[in-house]
PDB file of C-alpha atoms and ligand atoms in Angstrom:
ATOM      1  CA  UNK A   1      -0.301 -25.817   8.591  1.00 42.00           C
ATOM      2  CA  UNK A   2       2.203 -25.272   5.870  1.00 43.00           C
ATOM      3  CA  UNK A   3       1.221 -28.531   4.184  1.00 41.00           C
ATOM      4  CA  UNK A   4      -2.154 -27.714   4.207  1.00 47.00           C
ATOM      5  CA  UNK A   5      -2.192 -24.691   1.952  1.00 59.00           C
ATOM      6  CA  UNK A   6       0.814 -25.603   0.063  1.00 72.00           C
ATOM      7  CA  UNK A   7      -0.595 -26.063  -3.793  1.00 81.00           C
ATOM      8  CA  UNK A   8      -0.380 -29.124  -5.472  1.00 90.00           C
ATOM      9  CA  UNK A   9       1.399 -27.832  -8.485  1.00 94.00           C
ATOM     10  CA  UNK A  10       1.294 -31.609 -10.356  1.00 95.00           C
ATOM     11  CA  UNK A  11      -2.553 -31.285 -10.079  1.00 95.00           C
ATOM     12  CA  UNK A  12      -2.946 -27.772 -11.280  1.00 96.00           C
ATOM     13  CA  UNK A  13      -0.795 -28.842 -14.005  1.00 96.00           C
ATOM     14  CA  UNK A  14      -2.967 -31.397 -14.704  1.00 96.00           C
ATOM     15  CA  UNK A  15      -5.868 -29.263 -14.560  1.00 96.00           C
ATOM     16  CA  UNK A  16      -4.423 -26.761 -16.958  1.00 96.00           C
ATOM     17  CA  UNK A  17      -3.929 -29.127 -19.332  1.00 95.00           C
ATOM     18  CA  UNK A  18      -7.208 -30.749 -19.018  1.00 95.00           C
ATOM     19  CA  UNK A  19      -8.420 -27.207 -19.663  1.00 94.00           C
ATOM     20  CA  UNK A  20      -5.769 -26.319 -22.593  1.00 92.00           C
ATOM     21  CA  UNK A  21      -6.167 -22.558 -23.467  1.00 91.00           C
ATOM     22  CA  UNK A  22      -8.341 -21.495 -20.533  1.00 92.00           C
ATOM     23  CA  UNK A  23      -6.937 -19.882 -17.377  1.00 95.00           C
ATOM     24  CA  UNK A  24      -7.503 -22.208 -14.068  1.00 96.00           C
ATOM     25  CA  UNK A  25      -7.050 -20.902 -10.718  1.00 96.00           C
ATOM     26  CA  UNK A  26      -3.907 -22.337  -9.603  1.00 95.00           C
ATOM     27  CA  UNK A  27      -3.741 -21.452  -6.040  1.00 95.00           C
ATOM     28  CA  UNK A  28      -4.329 -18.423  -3.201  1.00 96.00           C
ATOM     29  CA  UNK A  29      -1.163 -17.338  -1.615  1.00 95.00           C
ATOM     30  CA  UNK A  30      -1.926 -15.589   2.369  1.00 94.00           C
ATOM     31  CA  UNK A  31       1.055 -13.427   1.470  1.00 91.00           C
ATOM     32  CA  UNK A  32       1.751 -11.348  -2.269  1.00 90.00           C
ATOM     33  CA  UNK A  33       4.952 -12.252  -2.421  1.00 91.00           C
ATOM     34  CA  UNK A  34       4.397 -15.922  -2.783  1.00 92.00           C
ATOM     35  CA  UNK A  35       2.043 -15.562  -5.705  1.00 93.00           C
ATOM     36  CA  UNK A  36       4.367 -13.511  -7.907  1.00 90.00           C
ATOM     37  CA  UNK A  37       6.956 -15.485  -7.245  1.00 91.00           C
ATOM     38  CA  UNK A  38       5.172 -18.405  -8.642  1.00 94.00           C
ATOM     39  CA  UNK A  39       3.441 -16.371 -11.206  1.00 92.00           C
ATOM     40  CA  UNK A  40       7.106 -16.089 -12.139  1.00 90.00           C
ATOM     41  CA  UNK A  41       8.466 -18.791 -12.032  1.00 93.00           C
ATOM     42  CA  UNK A  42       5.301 -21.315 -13.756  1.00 94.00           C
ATOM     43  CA  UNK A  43       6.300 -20.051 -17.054  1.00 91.00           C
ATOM     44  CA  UNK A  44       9.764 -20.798 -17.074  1.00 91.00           C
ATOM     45  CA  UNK A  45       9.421 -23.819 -14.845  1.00 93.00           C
ATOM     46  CA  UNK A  46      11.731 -22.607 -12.228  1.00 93.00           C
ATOM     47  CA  UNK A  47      11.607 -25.260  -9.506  1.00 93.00           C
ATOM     48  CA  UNK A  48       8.772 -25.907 -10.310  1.00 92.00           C
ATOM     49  CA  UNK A  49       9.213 -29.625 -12.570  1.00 94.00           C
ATOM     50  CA  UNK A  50       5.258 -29.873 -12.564  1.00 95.00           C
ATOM     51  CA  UNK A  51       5.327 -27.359 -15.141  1.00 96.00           C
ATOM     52  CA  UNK A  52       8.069 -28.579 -17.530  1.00 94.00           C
ATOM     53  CA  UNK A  53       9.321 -27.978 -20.224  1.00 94.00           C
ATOM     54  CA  UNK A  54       9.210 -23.948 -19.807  1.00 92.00           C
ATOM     55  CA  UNK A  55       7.086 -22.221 -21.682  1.00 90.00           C
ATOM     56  CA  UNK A  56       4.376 -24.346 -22.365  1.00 93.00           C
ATOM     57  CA  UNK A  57       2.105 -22.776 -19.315  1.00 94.00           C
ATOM     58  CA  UNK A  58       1.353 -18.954 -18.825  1.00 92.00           C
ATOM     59  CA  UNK A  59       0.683 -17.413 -15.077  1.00 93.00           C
ATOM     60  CA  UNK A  60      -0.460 -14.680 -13.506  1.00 91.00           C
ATOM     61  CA  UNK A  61      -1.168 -13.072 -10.300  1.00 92.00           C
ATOM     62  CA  UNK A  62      -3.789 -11.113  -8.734  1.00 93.00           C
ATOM     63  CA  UNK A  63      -5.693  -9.878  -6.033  1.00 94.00           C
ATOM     64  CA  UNK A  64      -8.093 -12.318  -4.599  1.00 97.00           C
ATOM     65  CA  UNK A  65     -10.644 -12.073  -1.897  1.00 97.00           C
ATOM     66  CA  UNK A  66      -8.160 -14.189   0.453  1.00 96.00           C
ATOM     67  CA  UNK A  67      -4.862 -13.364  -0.707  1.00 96.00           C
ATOM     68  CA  UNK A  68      -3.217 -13.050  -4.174  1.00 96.00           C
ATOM     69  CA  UNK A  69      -4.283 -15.604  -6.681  1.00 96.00           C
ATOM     70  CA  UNK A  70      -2.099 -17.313  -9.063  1.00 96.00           C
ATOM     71  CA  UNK A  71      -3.973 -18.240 -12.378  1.00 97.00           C
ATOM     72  CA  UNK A  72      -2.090 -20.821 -15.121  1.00 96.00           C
ATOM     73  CA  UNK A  73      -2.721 -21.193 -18.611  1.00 95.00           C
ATOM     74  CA  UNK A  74      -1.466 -24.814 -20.647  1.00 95.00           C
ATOM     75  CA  UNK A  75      -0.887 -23.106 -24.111  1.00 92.00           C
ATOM     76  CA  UNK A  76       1.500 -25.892 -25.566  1.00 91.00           C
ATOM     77  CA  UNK A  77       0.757 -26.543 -29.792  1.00 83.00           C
ATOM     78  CA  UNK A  78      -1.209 -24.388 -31.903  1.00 66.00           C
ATOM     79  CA  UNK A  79      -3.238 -22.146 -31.964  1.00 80.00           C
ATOM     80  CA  UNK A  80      -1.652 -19.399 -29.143  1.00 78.00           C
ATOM     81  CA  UNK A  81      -4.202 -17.989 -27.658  1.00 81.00           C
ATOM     82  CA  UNK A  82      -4.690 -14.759 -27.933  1.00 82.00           C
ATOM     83  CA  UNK A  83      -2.273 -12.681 -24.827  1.00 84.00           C
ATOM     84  CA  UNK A  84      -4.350 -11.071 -21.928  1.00 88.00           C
ATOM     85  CA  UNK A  85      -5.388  -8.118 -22.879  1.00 93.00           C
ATOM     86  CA  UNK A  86      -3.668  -5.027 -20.339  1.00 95.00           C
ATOM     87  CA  UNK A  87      -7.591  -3.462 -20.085  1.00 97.00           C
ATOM     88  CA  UNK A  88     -11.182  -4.210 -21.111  1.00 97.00           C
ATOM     89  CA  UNK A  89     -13.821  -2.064 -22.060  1.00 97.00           C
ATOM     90  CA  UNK A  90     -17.273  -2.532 -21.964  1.00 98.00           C
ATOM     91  CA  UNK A  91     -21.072  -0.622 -22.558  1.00 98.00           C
ATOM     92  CA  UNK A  92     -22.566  -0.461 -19.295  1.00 97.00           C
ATOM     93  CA  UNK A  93     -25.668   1.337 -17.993  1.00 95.00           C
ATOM     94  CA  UNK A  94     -25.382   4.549 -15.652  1.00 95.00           C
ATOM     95  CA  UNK A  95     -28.717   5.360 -14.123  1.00 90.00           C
ATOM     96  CA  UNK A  96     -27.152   7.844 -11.815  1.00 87.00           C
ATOM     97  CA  UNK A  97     -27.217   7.991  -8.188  1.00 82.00           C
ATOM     98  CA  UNK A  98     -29.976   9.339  -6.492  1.00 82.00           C
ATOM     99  CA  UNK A  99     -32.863   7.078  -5.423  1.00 84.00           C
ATOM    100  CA  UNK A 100     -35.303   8.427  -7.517  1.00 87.00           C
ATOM    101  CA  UNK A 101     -35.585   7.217 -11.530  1.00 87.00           C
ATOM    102  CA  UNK A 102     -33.159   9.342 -13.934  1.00 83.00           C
ATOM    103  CA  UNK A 103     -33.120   7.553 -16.981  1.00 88.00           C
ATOM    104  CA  UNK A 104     -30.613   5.290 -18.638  1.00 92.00           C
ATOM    105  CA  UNK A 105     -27.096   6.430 -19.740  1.00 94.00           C
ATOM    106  CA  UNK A 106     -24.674   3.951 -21.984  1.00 97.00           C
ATOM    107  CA  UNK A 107     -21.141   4.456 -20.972  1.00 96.00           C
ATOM    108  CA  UNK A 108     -17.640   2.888 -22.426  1.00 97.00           C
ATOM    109  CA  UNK A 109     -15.941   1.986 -19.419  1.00 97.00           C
ATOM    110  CA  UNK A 110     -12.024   1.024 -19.345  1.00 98.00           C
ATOM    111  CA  UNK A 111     -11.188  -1.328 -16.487  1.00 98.00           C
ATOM    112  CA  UNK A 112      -9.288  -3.936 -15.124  1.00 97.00           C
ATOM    113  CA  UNK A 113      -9.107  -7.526 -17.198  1.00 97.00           C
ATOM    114  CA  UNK A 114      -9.309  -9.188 -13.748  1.00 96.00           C
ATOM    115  CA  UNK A 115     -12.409 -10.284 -11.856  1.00 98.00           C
ATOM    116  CA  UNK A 116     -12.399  -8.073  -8.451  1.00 97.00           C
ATOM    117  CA  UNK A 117     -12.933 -11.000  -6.360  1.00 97.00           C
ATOM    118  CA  UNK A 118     -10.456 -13.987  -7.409  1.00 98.00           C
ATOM    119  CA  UNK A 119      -8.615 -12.181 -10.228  1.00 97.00           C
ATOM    120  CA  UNK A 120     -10.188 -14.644 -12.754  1.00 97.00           C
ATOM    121  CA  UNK A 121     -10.141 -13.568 -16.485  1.00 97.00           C
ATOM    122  CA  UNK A 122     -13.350 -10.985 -16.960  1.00 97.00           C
ATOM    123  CA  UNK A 123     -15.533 -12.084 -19.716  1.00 96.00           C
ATOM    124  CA  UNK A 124     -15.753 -10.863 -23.354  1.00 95.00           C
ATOM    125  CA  UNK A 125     -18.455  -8.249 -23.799  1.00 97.00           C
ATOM    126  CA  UNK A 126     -21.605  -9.569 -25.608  1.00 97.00           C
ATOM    127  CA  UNK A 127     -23.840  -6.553 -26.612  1.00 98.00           C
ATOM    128  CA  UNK A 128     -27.747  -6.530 -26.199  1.00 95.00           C
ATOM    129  CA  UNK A 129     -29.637  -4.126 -27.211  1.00 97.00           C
ATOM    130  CA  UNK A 130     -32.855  -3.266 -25.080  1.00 96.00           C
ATOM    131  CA  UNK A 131     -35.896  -0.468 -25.077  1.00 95.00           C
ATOM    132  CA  UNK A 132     -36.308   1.954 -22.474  1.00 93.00           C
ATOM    133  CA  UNK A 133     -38.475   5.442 -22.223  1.00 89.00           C
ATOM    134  CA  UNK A 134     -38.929   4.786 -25.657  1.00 92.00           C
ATOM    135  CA  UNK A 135     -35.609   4.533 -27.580  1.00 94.00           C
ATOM    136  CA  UNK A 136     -33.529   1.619 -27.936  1.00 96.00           C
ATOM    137  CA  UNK A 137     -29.589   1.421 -26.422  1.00 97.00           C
ATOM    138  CA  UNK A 138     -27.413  -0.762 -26.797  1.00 97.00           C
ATOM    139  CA  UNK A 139     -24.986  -2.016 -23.610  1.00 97.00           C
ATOM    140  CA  UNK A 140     -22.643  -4.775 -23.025  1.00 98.00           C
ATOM    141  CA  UNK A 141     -23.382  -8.060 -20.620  1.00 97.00           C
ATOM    142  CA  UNK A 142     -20.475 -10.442 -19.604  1.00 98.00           C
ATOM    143  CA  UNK A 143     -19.899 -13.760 -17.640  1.00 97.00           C
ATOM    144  CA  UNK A 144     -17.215 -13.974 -15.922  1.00 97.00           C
ATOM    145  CA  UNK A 145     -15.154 -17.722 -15.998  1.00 94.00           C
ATOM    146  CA  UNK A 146     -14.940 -17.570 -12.350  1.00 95.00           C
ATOM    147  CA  UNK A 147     -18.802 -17.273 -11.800  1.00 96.00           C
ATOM    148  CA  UNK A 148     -18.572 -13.984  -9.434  1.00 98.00           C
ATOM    149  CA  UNK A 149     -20.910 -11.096 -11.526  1.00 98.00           C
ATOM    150  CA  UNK A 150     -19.616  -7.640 -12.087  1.00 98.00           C
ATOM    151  CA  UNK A 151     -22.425  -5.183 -11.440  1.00 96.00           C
ATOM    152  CA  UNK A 152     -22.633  -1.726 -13.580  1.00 96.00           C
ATOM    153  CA  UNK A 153     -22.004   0.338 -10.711  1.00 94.00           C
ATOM    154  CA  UNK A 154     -19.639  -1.230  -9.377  1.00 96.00           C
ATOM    155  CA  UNK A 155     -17.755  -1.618 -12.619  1.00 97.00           C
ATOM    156  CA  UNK A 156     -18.541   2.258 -12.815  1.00 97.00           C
ATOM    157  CA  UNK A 157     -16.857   3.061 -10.000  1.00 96.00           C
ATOM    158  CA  UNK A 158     -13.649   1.081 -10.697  1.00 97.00           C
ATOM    159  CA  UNK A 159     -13.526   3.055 -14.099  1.00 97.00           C
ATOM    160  CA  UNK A 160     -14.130   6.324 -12.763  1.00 97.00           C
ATOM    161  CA  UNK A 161     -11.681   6.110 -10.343  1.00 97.00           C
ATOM    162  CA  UNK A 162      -9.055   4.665 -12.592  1.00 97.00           C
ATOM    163  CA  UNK A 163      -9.821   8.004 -14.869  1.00 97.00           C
ATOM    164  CA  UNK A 164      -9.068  10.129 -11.951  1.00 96.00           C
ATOM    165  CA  UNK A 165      -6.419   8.910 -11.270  1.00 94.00           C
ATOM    166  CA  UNK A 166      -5.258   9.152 -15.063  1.00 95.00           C
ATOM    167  CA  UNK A 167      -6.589  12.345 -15.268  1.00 94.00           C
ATOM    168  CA  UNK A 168      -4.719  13.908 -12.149  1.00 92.00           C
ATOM    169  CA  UNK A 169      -1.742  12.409 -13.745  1.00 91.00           C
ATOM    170  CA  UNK A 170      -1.989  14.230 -16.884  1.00 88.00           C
ATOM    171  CA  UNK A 171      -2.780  17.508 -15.233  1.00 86.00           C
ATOM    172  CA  UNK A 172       0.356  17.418 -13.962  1.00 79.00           C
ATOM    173  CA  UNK A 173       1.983  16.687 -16.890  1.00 76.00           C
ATOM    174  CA  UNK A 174       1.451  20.132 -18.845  1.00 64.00           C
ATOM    175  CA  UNK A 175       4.515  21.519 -17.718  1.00 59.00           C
ATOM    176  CA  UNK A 176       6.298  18.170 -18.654  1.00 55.00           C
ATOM    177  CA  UNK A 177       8.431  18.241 -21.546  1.00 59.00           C
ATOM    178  CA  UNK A 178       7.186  15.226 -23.298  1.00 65.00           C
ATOM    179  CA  UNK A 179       8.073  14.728 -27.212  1.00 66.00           C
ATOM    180  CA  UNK A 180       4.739  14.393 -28.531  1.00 69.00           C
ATOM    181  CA  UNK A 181       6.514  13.705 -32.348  1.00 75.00           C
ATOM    182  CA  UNK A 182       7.912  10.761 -31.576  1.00 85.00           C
ATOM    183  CA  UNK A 183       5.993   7.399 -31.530  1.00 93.00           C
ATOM    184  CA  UNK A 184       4.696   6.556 -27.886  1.00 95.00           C
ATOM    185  CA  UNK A 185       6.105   9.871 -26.487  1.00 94.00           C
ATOM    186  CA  UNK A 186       2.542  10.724 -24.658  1.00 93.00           C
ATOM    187  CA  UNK A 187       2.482   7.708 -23.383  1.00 95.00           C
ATOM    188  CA  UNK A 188       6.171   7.959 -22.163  1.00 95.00           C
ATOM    189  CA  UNK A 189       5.269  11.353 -20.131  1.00 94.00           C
ATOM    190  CA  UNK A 190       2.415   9.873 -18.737  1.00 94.00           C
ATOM    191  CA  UNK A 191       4.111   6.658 -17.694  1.00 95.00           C
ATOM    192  CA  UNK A 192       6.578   8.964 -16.208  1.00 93.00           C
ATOM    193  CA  UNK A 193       3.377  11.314 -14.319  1.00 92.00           C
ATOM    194  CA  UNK A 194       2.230   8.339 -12.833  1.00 94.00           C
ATOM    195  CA  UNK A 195       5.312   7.068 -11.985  1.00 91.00           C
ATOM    196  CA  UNK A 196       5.912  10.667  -9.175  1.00 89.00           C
ATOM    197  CA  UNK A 197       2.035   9.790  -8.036  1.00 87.00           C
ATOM    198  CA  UNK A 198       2.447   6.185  -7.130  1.00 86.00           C
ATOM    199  CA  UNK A 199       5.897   5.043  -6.341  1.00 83.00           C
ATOM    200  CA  UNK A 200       6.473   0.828  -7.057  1.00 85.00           C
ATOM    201  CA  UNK A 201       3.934   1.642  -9.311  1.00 90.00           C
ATOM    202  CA  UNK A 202       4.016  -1.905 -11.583  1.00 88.00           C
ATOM    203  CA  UNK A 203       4.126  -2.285 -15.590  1.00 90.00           C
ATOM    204  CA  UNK A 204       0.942  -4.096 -15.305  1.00 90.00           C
ATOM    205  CA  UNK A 205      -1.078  -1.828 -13.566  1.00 93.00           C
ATOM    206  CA  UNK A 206       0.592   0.597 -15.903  1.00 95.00           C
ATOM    207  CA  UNK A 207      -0.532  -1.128 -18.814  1.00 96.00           C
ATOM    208  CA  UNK A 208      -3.930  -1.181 -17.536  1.00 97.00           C
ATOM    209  CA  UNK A 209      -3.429   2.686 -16.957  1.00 97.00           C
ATOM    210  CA  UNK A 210      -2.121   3.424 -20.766  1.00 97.00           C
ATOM    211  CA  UNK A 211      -4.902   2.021 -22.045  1.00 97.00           C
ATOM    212  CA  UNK A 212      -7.896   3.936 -20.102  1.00 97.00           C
ATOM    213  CA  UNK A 213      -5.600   6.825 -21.243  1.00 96.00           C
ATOM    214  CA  UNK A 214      -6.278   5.293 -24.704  1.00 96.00           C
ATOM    215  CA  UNK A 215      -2.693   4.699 -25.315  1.00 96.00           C
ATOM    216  CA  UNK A 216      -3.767   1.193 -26.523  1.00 95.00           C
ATOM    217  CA  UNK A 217      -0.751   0.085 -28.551  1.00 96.00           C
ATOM    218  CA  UNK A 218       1.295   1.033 -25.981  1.00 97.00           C
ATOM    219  CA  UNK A 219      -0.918  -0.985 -23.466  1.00 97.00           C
ATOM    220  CA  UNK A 220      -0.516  -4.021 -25.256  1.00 95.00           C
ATOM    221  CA  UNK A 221       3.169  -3.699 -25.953  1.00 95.00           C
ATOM    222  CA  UNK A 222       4.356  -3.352 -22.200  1.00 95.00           C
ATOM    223  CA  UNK A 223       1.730  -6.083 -21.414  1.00 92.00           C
ATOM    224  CA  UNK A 224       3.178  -8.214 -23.869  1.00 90.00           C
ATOM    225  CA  UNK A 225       6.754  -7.668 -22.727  1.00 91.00           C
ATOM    226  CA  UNK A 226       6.197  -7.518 -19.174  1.00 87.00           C
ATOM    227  CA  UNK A 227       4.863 -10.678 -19.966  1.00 82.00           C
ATOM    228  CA  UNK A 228       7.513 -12.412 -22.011  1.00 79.00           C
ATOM    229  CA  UNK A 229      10.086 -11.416 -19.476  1.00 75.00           C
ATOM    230  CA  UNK A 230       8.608 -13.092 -17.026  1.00 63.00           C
ATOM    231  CA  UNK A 231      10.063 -10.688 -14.456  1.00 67.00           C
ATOM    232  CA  UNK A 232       9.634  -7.641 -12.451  1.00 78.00           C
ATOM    233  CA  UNK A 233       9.048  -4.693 -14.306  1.00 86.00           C
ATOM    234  CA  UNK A 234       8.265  -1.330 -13.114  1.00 91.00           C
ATOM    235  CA  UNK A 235       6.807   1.404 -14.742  1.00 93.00           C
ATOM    236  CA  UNK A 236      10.116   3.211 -15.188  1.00 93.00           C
ATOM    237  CA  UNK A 237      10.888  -0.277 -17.231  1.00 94.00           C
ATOM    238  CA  UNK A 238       8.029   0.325 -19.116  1.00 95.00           C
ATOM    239  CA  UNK A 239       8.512   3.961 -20.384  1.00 95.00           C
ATOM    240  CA  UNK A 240      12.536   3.061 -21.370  1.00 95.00           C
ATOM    241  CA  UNK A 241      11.119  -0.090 -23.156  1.00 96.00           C
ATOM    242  CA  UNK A 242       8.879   2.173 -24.597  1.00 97.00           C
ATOM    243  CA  UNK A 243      11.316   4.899 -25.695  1.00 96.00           C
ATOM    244  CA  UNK A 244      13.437   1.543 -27.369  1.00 96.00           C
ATOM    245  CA  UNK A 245      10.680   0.251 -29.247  1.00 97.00           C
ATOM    246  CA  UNK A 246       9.962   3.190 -30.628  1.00 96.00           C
ATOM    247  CA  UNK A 247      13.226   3.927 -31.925  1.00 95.00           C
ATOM    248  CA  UNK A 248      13.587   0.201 -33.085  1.00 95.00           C
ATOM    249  CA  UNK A 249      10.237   0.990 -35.300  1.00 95.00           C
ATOM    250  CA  UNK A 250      12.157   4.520 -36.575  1.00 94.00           C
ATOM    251  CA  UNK A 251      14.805   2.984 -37.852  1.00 94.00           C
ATOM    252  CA  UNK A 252      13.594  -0.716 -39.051  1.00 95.00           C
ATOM    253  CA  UNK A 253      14.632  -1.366 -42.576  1.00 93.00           C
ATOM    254  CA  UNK A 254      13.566  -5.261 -41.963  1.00 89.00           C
ATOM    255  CA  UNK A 255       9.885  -5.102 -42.365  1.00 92.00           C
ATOM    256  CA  UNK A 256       6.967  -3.578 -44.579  1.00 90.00           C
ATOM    257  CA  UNK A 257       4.567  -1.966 -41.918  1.00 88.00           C
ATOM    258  CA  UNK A 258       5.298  -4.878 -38.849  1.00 92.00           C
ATOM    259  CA  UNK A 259       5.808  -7.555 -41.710  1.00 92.00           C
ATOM    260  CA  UNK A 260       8.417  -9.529 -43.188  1.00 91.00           C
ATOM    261  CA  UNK A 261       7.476 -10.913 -46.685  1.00 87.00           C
ATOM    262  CA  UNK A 262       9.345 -13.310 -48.291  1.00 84.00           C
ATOM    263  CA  UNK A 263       9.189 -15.943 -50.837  1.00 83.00           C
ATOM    264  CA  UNK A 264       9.928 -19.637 -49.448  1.00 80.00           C
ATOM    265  CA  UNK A 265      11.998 -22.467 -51.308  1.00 81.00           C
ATOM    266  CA  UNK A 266       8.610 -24.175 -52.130  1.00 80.00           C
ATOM    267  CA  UNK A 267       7.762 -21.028 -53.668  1.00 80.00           C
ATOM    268  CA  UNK A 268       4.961 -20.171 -50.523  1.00 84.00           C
ATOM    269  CA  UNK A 269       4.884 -16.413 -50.142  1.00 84.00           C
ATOM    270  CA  UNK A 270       5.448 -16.068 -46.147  1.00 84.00           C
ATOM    271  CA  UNK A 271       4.844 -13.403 -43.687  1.00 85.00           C
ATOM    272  CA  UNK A 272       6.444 -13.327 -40.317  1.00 87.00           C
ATOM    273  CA  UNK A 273       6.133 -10.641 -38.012  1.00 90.00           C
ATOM    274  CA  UNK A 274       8.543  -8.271 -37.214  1.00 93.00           C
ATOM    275  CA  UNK A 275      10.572  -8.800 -33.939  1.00 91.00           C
ATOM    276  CA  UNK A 276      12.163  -4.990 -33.738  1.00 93.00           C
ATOM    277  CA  UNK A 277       8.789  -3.502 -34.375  1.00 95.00           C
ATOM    278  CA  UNK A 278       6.358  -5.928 -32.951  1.00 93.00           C
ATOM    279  CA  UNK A 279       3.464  -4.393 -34.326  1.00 92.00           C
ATOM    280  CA  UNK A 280       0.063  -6.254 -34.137  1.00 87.00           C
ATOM    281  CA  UNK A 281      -0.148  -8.055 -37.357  1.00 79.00           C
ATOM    282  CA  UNK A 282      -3.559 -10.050 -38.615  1.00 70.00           C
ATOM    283  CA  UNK A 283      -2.278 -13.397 -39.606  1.00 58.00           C
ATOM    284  CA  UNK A 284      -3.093 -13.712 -43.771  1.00 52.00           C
ATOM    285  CA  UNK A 285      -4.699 -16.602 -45.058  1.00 44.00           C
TER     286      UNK A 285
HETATM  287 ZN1   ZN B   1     -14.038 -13.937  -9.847  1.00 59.51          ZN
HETATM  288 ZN1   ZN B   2      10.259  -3.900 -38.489  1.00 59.51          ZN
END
């Protein structure tokens, strides 16, 4: 029985590389344990030789219909694709609930970047703009990678109830001393709400959470480290990384605004960016 469901990681390998830069659905573990501990270990090719040398494939895991799914990315030579992003948000259509017609509502939703079903990569937002009642609105359609279709309600739902549970957070966070002057210090005291509402409460799923807060920046940095670490991180991880980074950024002298500038031997101006303060930096042309 083992051998049956046991991946073939020299054949998802191969896949992934077949498919350079897109995720591929590795494998469905029966138990969560088994996928993040792959999810792990791909990247740095942790007995796992199919994947060698480490760090030329990304993974992932996530919930799947059947188990938790591992998704691997080949992302070896140039041009990095762009990291996962910790949320997505899209237009969709909220015609209420009752059975009768109410009209047509646009609403920005923040939800998870993973399909419901298999965990697959959610599609980028494509915006259409259509007439109804007489006035034009605009919304957002998507196709998902892994064929399964998110339907507006449904993606509704998942946002409202990811807002609740930010919201409930941040109630109780009033009485919270949290340092509002320093750089991320919201999202610190909210890291730190959540963390006393769910316990084991992960750096991913508080990444996700940051960023329907609309602590974006600080979405993308934890998703970005809890992703080059390659290991567990919780979301008390999170908030001290957090409280570091922002320091780091306080006191860099190394970099103008994220960027170091300097002049190579050829005479090239260069721009790298910087490591301390790991701002988001539009590569110059
Ligand atoms: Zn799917
Ligand atoms: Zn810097």
């Amino acid at each position: 029985m083992a051998a049956r469901i046991a991946p073939r990681h020299s054949e998802i390998a191969r896949r992934a590389r077949a498919a350079r830069g897109n995720w591929v659905l590795a494998a469905v573990y029966p138990a969560a344990d088994g996928g993040q501990s792959a999810a792990r270990r791909i990247p740095r090719a942790e007995r796992m030789p199919a994947y060698h040398p480490p760090g030329t494939y990304e993974a992932y895991d996530a919930r799947h219909d059947d188990g938790t799914a591992v998704w691997v990315r080949y992302t070896a030579g140039l041009p990095k694709p762009a990291p996962r992003p910790p949320a997505v948000t899209y237009r969709v259509c909220d015609r209420g609930t009752s059975r009768s017609y109410e009209g047509v509502r646009i609403v920005a939703v923040t939800v998870s970047p993973d399909c419901p079903r298999c965990g697959g990569p959610r599609g980028s937002a494509v915006p259409y703009r259509f007439p109804e009642d007489g006035e034009w609105y605009v919304a957002d359609k998507w196709k998902n990678g892994c064929g399964h279709t998110d339907m507006y309600a449904a993606v509704l739902a998942e946002g409202r109830e990811l807002a609740r549970f930010v919201a409930d957070a941040t109630l109780a966070l009033d009485d919270e001393a949290s340092d509002e002057n320093e750089e991320f210090g919201a999202a610190v005291a909210l890291l730190r709400a959540l963390e006393k509402k769910q316990r084991f409460l992960t750096a991913r799923r508080s990444a996700l959470l940051l960023a329907v807060a609309g602590h974006d920046e600080a979405a993308r940095r934890v998703e970005e480290e809890r992703t080059s670490t390659s290991g567990r991180m919780s979301a008390r991880d999170a908030a001290q990384f957090l409280v570091g980074l922002a320091a780091a950024r306080a006191s860099c002298t190394d970099c103008d605004g994220g960027r170091i500038n300097y002049q190579a031997r050829d005479s090239e101006f260069v721009s790298l960016r910087c490591g301390r303060c790991r701002r988001d930096v539009v590569p110059r042309a």
